[in-house]
mmCIF file of C-alpha atoms in Angstrom:
data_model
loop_
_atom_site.group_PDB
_atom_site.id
_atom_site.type_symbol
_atom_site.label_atom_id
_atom_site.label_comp_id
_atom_site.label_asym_id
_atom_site.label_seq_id
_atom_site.Cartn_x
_atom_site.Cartn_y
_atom_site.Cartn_z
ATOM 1 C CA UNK B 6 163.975 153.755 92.186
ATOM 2 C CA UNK B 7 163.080 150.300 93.862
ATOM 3 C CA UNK B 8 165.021 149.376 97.045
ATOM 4 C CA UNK B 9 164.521 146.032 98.797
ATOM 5 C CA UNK B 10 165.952 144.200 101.898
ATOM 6 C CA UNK B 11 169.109 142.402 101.347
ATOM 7 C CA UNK B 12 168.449 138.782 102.003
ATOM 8 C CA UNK B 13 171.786 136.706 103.069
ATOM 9 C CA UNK B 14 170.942 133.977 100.713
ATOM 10 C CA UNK B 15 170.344 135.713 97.618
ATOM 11 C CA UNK B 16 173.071 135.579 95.066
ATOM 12 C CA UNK B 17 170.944 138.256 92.922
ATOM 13 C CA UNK B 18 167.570 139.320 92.793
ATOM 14 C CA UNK B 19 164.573 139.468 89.806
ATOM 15 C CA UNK B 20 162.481 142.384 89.478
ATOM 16 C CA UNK B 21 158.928 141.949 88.105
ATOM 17 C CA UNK B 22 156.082 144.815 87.484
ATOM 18 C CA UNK B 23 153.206 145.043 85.564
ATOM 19 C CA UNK B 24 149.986 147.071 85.206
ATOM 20 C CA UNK B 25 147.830 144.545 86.862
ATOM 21 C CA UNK B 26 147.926 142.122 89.990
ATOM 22 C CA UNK B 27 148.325 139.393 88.274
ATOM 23 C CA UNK B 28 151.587 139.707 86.214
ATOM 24 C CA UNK B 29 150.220 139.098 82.958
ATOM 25 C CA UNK B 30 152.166 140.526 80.399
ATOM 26 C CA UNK B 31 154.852 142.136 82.567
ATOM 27 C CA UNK B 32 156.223 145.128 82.265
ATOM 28 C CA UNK B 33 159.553 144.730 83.328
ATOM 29 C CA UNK B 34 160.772 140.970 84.365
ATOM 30 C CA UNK B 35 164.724 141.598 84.922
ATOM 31 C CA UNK B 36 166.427 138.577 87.063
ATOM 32 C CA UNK B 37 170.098 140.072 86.680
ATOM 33 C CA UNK B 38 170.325 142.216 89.786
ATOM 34 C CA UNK B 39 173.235 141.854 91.849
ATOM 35 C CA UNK B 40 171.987 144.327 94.391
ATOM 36 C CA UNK B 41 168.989 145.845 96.403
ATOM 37 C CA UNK B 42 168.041 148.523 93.940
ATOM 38 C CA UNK B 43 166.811 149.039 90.844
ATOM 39 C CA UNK B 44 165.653 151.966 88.413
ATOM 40 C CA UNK B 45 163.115 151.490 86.133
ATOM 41 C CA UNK B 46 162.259 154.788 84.285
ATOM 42 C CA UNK B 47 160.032 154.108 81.125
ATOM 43 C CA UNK B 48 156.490 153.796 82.341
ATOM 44 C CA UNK B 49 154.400 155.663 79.767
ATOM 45 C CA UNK B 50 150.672 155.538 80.796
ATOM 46 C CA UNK B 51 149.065 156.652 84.014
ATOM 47 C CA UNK B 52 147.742 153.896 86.329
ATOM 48 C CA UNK B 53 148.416 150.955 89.063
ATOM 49 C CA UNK B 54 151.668 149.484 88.913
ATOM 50 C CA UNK B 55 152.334 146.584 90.982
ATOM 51 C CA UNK B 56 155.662 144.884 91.431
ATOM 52 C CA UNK B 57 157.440 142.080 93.391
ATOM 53 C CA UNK B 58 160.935 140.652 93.772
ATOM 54 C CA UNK B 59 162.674 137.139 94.339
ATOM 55 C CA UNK B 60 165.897 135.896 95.349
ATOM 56 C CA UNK B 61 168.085 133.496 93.315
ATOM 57 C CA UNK B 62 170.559 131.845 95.069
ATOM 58 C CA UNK B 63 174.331 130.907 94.023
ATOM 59 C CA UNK B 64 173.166 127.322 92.937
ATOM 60 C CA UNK B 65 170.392 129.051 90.806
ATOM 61 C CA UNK B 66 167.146 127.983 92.842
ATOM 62 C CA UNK B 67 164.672 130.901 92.851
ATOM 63 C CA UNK B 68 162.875 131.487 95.786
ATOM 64 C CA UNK B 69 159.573 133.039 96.751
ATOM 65 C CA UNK B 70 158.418 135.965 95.539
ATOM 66 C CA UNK B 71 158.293 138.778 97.995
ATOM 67 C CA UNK B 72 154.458 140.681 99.104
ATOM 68 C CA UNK B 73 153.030 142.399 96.255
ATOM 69 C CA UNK B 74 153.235 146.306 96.595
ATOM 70 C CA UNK B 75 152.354 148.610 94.060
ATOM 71 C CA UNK B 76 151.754 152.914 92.892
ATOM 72 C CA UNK B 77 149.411 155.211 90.856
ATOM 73 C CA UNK B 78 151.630 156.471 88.681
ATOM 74 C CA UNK B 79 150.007 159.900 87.421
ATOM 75 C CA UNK B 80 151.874 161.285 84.533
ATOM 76 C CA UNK B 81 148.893 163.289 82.788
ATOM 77 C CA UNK B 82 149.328 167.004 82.810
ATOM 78 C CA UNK B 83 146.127 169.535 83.784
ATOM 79 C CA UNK B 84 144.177 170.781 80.907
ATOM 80 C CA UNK B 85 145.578 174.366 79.677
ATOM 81 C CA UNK B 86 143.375 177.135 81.704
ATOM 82 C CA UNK B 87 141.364 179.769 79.028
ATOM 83 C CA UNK B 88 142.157 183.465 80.016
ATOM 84 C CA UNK B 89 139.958 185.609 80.599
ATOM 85 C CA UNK B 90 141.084 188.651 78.903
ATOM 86 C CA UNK B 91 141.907 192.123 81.338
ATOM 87 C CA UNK B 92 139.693 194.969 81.273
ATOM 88 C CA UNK B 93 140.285 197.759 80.662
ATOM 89 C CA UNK B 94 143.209 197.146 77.884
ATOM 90 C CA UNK B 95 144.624 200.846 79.509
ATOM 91 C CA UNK B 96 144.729 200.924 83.107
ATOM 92 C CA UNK B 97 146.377 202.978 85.273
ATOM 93 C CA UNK B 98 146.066 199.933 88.036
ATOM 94 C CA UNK B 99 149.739 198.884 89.763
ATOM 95 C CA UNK B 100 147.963 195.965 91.219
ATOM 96 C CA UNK B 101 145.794 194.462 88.471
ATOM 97 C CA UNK B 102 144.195 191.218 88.928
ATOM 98 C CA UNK B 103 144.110 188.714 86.472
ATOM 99 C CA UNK B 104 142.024 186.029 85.947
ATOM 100 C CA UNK B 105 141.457 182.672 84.241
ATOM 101 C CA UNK B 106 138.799 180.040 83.822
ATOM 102 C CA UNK B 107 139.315 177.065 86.701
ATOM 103 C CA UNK B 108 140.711 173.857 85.295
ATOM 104 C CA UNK B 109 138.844 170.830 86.715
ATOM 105 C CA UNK B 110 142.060 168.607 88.261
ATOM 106 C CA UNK B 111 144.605 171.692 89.108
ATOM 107 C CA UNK B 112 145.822 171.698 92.479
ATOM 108 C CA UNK B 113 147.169 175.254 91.694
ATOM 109 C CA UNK B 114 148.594 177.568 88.967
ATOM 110 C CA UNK B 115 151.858 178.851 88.201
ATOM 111 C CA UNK B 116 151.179 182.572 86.675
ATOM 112 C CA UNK B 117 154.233 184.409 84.527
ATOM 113 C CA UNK B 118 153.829 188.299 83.851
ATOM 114 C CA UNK B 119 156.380 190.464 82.045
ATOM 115 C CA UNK B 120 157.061 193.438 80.002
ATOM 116 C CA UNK B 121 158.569 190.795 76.975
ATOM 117 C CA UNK B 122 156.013 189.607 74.791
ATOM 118 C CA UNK B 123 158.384 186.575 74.376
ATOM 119 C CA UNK B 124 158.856 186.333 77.937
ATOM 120 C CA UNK B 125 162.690 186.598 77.532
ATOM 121 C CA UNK B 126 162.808 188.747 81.168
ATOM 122 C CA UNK B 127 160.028 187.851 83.368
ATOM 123 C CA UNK B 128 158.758 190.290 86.507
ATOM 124 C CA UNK B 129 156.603 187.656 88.418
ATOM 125 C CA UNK B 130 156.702 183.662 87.713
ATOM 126 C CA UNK B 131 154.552 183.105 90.846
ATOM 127 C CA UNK B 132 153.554 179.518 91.466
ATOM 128 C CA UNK B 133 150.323 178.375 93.943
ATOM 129 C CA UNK B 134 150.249 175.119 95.618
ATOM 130 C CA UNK B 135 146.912 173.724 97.109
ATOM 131 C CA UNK B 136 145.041 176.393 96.060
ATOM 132 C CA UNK B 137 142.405 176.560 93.145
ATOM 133 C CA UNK B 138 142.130 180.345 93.334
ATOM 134 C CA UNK B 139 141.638 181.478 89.435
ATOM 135 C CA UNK B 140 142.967 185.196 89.951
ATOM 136 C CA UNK B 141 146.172 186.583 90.302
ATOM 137 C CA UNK B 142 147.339 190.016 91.345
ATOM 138 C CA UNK B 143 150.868 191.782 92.144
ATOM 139 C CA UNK B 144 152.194 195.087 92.297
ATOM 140 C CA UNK B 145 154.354 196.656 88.640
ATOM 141 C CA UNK B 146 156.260 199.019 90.418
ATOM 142 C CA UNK B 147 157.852 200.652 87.359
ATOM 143 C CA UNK B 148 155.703 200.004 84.276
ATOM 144 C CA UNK B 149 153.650 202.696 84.184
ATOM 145 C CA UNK B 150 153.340 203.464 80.374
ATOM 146 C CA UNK B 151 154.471 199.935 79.396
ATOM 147 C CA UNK B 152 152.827 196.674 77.972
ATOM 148 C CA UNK B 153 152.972 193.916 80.267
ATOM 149 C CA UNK B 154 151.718 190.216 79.149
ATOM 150 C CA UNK B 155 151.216 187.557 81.327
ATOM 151 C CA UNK B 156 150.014 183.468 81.073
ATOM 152 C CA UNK B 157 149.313 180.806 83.468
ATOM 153 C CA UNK B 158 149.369 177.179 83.500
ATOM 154 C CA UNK B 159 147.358 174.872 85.734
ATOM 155 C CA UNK B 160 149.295 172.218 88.469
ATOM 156 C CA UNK B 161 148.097 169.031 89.645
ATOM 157 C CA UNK B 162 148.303 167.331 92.962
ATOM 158 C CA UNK B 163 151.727 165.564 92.046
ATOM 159 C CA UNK B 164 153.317 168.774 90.179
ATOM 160 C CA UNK B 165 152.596 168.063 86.330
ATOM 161 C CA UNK B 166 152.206 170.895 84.782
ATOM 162 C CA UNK B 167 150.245 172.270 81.467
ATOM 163 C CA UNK B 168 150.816 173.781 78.376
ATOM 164 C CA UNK B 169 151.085 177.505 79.258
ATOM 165 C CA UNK B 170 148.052 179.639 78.580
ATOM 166 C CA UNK B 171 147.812 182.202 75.689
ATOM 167 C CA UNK B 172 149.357 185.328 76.628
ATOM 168 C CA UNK B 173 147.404 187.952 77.502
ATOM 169 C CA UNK B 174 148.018 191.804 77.330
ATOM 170 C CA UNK B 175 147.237 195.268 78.777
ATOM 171 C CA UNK B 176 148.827 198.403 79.018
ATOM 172 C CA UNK B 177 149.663 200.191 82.130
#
């Protein structure tokens, strides 16, 4: 969403972005707003975005444009992190830790562990902001003598998130 100040001698407004500073070959050039807002939803590619608006008065003159301002727009999710498999496959460990390689851009993980290979009912779906720890442990009260399979997927800074992980197994 893209909000501007109303100006009193505006009849409606253009919109104008583009991936570059200059304008050329514009992304968006929309002179029919009535108002101070706009949406503008179908970006595609991460990068700089820059955008400006003008006024149009009632008589049709367009004014200046307003300052340039502009965004990273960062749409990319995190590569998918490898699992390192848990050892031993039988354990009689409540609190196992499980681990995964580190993904180079994640700004945490968001681990899922149940007792459903097909994750239908999950037991943990735990989720780590600002953190690049690569190991993950809770407590399975109740599943001794069960299987329980778990995955993670890497976060970035702005909250995309990857592919989940393989699932992994063990048997407690």
């Amino acid at each position: 969403v893209f909000t501007w100040n109303y100006d009193a001698d505006a009849a409606s407004y253009g919109f104008e972005m583009a991936d570059n500073d200059s304008f050329i070959g514009p992304v968006v050039f929309d002179t029919a707003i009535t108002g101070t807002t706009t949406v503008y939803s179908d970006l595609t590619a991460d990068g700089w975005y820059y955008y400006h608006v003008i006024g149009r008065d009632a008589l049709g003159n367009w004014g200046d444009f307003s300052a340039l301002d502009s965004f990273y727009l960062d749409i990319t999710a995190p590569a998918i992190p490898g699992i390192i498999a848990y050892e031993p496959q039988n354990t009689n460990d409540t609190k196992p830790a499980m681990s995964w390689e580190s993904v180079a851009d994640a700004d945490g993980y968001r681990v899922q562990v149940s007792e459903d290979q097909q994750f239908g009912t999950v037991l943990h779906d735990d989720t780590t902001r600002g953190q690049t720890d690569t190991t993950y442990s809770t407590i399975l009260s109740g599943s001794s003598g069960k299987s329980i399979y778990w995955k993670v997927a890497a976060l970035d800074a702005v909250g995309n998130q990857s592919v989940f992980s393989v699932t992994d197994d063990f048997y407690v």
